[in-house]
PDB file of C-alpha atoms in Angstrom:
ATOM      1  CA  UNK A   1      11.262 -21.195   5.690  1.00 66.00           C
ATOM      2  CA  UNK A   2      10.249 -17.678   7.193  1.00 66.00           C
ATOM      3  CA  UNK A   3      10.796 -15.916   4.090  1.00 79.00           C
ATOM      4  CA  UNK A   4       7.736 -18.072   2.858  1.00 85.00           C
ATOM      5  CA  UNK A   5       5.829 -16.844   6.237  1.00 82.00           C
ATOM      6  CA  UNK A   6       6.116 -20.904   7.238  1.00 88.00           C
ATOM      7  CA  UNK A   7       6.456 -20.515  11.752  1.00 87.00           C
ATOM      8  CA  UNK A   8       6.744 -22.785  14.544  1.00 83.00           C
ATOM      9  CA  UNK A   9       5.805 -20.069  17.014  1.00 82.00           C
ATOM     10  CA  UNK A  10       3.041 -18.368  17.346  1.00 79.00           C
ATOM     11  CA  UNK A  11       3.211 -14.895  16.317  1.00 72.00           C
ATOM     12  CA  UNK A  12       0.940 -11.649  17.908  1.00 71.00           C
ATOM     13  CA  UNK A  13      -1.970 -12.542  15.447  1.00 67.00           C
ATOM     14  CA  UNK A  14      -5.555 -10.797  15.629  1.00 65.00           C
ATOM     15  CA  UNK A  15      -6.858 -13.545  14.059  1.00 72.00           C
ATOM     16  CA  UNK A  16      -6.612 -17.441  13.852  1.00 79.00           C
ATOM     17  CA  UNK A  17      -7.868 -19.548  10.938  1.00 85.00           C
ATOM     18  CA  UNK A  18      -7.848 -23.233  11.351  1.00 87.00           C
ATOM     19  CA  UNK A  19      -6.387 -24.842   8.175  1.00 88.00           C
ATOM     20  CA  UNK A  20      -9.280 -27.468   8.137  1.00 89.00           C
ATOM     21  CA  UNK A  21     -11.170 -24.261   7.167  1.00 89.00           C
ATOM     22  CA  UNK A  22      -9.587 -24.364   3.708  1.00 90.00           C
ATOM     23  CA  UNK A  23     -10.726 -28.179   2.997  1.00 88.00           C
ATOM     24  CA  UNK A  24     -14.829 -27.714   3.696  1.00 90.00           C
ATOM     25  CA  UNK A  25     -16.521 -25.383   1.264  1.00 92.00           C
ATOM     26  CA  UNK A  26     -18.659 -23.485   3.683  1.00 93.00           C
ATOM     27  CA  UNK A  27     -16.012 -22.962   6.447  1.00 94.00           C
ATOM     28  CA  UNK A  28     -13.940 -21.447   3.244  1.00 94.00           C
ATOM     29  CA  UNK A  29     -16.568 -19.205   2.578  1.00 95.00           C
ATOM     30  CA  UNK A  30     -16.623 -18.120   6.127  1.00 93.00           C
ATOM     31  CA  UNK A  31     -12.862 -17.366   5.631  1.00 91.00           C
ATOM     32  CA  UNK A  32     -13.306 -15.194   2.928  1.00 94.00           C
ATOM     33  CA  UNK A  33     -16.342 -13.213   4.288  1.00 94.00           C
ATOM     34  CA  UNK A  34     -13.699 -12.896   7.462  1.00 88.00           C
ATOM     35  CA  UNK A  35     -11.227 -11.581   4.727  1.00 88.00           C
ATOM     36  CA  UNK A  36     -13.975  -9.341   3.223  1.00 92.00           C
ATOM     37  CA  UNK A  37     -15.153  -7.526   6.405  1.00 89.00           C
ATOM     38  CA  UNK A  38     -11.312  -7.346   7.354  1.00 85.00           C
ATOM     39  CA  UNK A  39     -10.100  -5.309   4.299  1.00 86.00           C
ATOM     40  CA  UNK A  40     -13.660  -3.623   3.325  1.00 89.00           C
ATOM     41  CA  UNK A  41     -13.393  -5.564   0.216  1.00 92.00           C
ATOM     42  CA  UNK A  42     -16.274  -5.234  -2.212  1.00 93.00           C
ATOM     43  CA  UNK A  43     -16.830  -8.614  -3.116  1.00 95.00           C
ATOM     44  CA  UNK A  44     -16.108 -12.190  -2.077  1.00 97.00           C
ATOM     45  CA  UNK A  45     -14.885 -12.727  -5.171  1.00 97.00           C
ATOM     46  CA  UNK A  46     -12.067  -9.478  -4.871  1.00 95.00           C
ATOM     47  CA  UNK A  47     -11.570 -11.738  -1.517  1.00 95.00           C
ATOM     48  CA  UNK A  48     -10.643 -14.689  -3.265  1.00 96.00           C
ATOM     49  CA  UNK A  49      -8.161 -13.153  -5.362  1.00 96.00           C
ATOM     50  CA  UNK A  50      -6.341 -11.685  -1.971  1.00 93.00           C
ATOM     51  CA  UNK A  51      -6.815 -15.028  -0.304  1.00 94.00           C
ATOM     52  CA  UNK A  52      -4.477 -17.052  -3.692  1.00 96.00           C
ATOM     53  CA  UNK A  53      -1.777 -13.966  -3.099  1.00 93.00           C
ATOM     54  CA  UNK A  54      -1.421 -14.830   0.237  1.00 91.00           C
ATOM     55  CA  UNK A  55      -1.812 -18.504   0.025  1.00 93.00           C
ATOM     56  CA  UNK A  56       0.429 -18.796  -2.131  1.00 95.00           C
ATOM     57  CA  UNK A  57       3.427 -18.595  -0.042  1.00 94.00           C
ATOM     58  CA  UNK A  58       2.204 -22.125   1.304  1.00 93.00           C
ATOM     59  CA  UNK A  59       2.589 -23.740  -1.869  1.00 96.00           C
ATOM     60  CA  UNK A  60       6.004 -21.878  -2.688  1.00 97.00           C
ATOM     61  CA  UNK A  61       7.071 -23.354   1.052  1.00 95.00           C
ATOM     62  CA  UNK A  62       6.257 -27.135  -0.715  1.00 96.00           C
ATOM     63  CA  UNK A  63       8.192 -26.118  -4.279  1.00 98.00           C
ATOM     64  CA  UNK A  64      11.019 -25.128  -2.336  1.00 97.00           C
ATOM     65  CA  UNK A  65      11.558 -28.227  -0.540  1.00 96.00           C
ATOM     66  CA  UNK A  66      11.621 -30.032  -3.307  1.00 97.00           C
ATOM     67  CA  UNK A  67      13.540 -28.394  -5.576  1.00 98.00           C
ATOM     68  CA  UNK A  68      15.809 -27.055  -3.446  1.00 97.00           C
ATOM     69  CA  UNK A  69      16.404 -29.704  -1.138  1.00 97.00           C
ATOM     70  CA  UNK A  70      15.100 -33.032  -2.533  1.00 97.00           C
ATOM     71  CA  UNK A  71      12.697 -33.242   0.170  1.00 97.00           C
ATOM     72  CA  UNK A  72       8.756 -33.480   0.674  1.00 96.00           C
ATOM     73  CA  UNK A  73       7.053 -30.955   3.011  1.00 94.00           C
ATOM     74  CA  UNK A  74       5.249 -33.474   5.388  1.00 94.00           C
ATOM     75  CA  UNK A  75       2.359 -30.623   5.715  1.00 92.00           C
ATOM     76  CA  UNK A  76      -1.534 -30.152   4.562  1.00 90.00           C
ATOM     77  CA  UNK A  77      -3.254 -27.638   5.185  1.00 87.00           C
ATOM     78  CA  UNK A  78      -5.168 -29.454   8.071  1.00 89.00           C
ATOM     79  CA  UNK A  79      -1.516 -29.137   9.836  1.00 90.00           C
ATOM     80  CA  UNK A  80      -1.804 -25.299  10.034  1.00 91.00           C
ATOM     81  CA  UNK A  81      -3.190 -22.151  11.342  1.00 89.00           C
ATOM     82  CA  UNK A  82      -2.941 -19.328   9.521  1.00 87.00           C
ATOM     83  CA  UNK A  83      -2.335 -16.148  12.285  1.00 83.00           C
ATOM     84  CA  UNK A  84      -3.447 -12.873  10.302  1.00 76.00           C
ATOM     85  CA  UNK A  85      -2.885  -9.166  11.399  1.00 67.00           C
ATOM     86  CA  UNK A  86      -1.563  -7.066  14.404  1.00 60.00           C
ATOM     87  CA  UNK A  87      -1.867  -3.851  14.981  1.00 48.00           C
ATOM     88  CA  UNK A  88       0.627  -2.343  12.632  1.00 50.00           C
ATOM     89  CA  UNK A  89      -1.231  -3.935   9.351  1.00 56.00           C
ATOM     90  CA  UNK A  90      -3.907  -4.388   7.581  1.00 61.00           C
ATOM     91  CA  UNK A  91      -3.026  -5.817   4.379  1.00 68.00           C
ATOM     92  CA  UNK A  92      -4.346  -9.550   5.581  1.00 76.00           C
ATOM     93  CA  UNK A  93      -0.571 -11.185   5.236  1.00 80.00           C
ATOM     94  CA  UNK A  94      -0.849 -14.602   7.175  1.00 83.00           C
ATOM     95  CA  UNK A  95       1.693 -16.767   8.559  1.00 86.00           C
ATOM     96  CA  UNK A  96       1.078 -20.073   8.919  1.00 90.00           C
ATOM     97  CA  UNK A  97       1.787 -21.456  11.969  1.00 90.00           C
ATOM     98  CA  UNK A  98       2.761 -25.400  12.292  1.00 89.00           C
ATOM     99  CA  UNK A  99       3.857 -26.633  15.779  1.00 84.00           C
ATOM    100  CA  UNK A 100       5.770 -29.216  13.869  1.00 84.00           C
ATOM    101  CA  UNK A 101       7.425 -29.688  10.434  1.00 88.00           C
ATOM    102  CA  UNK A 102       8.652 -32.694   8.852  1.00 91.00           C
ATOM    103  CA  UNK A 103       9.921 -34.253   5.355  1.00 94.00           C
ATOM    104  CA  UNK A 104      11.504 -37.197   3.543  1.00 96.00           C
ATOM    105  CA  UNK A 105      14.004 -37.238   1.216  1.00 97.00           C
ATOM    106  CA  UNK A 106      12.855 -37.830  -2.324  1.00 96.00           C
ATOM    107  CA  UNK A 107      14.108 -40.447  -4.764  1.00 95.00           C
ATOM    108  CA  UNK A 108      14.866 -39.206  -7.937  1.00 94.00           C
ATOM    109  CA  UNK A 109      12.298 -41.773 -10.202  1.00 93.00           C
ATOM    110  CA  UNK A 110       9.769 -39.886  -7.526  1.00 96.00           C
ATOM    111  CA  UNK A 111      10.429 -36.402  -7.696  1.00 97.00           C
ATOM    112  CA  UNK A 112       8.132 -35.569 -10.674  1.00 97.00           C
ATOM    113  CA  UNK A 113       5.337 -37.208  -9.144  1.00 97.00           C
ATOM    114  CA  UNK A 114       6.432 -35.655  -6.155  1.00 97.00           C
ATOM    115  CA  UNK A 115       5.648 -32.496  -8.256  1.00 97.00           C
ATOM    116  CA  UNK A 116       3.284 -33.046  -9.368  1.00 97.00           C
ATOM    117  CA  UNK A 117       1.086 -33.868  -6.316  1.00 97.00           C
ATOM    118  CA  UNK A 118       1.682 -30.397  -4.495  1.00 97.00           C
ATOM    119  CA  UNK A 119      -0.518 -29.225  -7.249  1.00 97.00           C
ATOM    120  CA  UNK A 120      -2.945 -31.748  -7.273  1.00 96.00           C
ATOM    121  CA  UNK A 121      -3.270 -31.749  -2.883  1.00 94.00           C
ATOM    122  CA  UNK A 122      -2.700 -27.987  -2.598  1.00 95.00           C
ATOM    123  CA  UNK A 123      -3.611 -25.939  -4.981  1.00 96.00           C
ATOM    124  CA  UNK A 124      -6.418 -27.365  -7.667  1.00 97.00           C
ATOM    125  CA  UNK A 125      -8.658 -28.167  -4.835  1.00 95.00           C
ATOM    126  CA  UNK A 126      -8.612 -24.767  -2.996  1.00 95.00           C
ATOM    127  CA  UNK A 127      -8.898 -23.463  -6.271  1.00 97.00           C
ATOM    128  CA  UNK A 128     -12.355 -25.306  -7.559  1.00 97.00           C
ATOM    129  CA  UNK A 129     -13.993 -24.356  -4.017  1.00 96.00           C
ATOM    130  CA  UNK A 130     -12.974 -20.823  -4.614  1.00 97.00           C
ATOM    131  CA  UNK A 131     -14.238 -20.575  -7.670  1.00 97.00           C
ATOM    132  CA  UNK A 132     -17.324 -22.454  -6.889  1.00 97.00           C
ATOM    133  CA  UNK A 133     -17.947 -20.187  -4.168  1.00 97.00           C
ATOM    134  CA  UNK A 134     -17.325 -16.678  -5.600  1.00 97.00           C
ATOM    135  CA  UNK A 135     -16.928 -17.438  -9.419  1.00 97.00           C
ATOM    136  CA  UNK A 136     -13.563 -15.864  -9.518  1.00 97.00           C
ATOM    137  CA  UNK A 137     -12.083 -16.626 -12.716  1.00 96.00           C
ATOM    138  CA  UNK A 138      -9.427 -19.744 -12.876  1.00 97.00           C
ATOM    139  CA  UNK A 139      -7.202 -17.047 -14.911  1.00 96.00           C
ATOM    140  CA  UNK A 140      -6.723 -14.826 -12.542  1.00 96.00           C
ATOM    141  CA  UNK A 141      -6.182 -17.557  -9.328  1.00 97.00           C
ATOM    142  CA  UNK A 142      -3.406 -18.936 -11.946  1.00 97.00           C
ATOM    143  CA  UNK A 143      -1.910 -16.024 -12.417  1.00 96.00           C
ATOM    144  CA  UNK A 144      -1.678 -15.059  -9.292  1.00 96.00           C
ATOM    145  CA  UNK A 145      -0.044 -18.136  -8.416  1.00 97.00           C
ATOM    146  CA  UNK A 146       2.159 -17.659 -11.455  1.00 96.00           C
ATOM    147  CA  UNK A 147       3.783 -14.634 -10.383  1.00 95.00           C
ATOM    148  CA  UNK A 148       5.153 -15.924  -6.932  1.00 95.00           C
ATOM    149  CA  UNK A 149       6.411 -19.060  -8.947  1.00 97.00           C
ATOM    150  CA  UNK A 150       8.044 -17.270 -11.339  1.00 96.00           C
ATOM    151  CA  UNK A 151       9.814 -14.906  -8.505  1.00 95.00           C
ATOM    152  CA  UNK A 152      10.668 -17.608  -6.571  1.00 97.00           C
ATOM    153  CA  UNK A 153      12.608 -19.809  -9.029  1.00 97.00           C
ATOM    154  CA  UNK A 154      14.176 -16.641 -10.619  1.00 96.00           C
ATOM    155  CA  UNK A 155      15.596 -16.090  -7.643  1.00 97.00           C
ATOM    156  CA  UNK A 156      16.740 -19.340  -7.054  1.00 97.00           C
ATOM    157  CA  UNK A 157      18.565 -19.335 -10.420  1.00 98.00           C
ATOM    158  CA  UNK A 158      19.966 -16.108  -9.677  1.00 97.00           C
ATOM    159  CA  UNK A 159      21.601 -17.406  -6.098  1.00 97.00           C
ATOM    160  CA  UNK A 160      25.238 -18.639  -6.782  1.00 97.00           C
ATOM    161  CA  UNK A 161      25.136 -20.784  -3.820  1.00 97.00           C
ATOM    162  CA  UNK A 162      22.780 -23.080  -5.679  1.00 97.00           C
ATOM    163  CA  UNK A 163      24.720 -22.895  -8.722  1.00 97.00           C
ATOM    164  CA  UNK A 164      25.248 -27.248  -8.281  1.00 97.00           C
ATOM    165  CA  UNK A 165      21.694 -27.516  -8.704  1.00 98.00           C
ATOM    166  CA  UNK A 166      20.779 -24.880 -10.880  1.00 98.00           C
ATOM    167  CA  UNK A 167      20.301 -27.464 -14.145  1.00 98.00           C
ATOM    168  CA  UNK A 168      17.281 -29.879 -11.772  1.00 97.00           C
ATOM    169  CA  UNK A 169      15.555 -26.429 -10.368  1.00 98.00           C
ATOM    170  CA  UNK A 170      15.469 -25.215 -14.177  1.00 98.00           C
ATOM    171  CA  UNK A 171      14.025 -28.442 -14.970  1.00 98.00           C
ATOM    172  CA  UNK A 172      11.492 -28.298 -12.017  1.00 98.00           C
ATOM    173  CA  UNK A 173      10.690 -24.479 -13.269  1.00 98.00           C
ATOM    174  CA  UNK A 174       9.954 -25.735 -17.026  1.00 97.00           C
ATOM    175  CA  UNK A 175       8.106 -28.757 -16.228  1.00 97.00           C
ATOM    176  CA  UNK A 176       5.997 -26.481 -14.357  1.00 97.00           C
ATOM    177  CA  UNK A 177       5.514 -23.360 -16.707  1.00 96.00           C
ATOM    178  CA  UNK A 178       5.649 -25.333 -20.193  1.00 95.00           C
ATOM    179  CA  UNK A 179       5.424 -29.234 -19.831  1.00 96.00           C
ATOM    180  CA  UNK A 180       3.264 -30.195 -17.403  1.00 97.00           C
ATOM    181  CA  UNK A 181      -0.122 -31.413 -18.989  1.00 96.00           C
ATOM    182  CA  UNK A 182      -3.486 -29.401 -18.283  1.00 96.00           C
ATOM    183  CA  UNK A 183      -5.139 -32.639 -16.852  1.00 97.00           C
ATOM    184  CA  UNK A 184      -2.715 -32.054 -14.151  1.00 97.00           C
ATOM    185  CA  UNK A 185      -4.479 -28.495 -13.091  1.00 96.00           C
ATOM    186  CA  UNK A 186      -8.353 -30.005 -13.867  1.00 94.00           C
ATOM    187  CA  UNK A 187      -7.952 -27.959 -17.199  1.00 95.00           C
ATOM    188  CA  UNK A 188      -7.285 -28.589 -20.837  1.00 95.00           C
ATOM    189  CA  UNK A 189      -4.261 -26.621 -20.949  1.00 95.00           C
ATOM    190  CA  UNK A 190      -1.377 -25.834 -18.456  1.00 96.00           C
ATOM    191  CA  UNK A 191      -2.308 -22.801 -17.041  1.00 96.00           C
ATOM    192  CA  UNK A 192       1.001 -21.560 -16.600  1.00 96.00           C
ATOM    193  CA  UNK A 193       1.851 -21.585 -19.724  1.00 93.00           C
ATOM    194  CA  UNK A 194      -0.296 -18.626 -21.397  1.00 91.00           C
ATOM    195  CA  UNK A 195       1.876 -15.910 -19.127  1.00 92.00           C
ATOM    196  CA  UNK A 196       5.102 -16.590 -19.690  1.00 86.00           C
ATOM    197  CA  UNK A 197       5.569 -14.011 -22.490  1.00 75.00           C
ATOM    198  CA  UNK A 198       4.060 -11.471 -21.133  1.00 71.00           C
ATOM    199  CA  UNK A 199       7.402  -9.953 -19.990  1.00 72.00           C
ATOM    200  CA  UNK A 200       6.054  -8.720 -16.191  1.00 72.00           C
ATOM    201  CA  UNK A 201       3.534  -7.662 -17.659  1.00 81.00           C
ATOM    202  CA  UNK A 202      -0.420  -9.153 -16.175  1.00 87.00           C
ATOM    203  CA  UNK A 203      -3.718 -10.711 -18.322  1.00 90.00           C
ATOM    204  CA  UNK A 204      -5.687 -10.335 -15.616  1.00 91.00           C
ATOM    205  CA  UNK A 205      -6.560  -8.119 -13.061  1.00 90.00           C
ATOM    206  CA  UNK A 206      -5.312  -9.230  -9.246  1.00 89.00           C
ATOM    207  CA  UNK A 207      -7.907  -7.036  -8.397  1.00 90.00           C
ATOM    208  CA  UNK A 208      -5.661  -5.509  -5.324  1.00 85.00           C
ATOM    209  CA  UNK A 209      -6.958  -1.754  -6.332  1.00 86.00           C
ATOM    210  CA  UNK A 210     -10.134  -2.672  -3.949  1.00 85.00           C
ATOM    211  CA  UNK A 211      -8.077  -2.583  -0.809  1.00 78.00           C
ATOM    212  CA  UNK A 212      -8.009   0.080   1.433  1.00 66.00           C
ATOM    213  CA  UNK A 213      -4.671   2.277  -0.499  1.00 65.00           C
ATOM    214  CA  UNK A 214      -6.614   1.826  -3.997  1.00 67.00           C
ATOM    215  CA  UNK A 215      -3.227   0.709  -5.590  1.00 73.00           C
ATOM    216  CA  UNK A 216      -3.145  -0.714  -9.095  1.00 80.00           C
ATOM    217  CA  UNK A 217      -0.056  -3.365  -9.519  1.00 77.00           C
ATOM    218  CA  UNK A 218       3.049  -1.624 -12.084  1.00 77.00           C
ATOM    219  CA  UNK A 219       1.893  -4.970 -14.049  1.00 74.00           C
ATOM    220  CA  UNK A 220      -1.745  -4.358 -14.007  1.00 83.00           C
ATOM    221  CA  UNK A 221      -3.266  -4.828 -17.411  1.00 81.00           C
ATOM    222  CA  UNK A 222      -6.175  -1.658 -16.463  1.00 77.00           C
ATOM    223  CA  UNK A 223      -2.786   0.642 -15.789  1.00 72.00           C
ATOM    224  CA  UNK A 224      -1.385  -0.367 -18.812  1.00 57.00           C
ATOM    225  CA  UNK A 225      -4.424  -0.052 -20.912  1.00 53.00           C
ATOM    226  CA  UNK A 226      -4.909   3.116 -20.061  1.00 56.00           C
ATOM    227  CA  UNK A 227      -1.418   4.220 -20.354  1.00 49.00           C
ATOM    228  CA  UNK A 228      -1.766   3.010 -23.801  1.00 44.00           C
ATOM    229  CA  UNK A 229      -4.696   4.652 -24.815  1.00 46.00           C
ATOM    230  CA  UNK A 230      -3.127   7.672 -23.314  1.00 45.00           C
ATOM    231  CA  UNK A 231      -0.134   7.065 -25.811  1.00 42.00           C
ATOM    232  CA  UNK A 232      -2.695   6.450 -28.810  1.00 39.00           C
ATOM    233  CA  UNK A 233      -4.585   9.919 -27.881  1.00 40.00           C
ATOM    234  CA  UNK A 234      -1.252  11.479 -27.842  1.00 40.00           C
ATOM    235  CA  UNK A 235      -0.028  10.169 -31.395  1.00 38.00           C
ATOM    236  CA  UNK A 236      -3.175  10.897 -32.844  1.00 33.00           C
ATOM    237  CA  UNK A 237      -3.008  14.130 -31.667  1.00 40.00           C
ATOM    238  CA  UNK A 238       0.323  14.751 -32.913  1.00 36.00           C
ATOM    239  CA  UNK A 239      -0.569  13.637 -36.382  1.00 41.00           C
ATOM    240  CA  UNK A 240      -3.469  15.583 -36.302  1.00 47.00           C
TER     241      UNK A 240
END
């Protein structure tokens, strides 16, 4: 699981963030002013945004399992620490650090529930506080969620050593994206759903331009705004 940044051994870390932090609203809040002041972000909100990018690789850790193995990922967020920075970065990319791991197999009549409750535990929880504390748009946590999903069962559907189970992680990557119900995220829609013709390209704004190299994302909607108003200018001047 190190690809997802999942460790059981402690790495050189600056910092250490208890995962109980995550599960109280103010002790979140102290997180991302931590995350602020770390990265000279303007905003808690900008902070929140950064916070779903990274945390997301704790979620994709629990998809994985699942769909890849069969297996629950006996882990809450109360069961980490998340170890962030050294001194060779300063992009605020955590690990999270578990002295132990566990799972259990999961019967087939279970898996969808199983499913389903890694985004009812991990993710529409953190999400509500977040928004609650910084009134960060649900869009743009969602989509920022949505676009490690999306890479991660791509590239399990790509991998030819997975080519046995390639027909249940499709199914696991459509309930997700087009039939799961909105109740399930606290919403009235899925989510999901809105970005998947969007063809790489973003609705919202990651807002990842704040950090300290002031880069916009290739899929950034403000790039590619501008970059079409550029190309509107242009024909107009041409039929001019």
């Amino acid at each position: 699981m190190g690809k997802f940044r999942l460790v059981s051994e402690r790495t050189d870390a600056l910092i250490g963030i208890s995962g109980t932090s995550l599960l109280k609203s103010e002790q979140l809040k102290g997180v991302l002013k931590s995350l602020q002041e770390y990265l000279a972000l303007p905003s808690l909100k900008v902070a929140a945004s950064i916070f779903v990018k990274r945390y997301s690789f704790f979620i994709l850790v629990h998809f994985y399992a699942l769909s890849v193995w069969k297996q629950r990922l006996l882990l809450s967020a109360e069961d980490i620490e998340l170890e962030v920075g050294n001194e060779r970065e300063r992009l605020w990319i955590p690990s999270f650090y578990a002295s132990a791991v566990s799972y259990e197999m999961v019967p087939e009549f279970n898996h969808l529930s199983s499913l389903e409750a890694i985004i009812e535990t991990h993710i529409v929880p953190i999400f509500h506080q977040l928004q609650s504390l910084t009134n960060i748009p649900q869009k743009v946590m969602w989509e920022n969620l949505y676009v490690y999903v999306k890479w991660m069962y791509e590239q399990l559907l790509e991998d030819d050593t997975l080519s046995s189970i390639h027909k249940s992680i499709q199914a696991d990557y459509d309930y997700l994206m087009d039939e799961a119900q909105g109740a399930l995220f606290g919403a009235v829609h899925n989510p999901f759903k809105q970005f998947r013709s969007l063809q790489g390209k973003r609705q919202t704004c990651c807002y990842s331009y704040c950090m300290e190299k002031k880069k916009y994302c290739s899929s950034c909607p403000i790039i590619n705004d501008q970059k079409e108003e550029k190309r509107n200018e242009s024909n107009v001047s041409r039929a001019i």
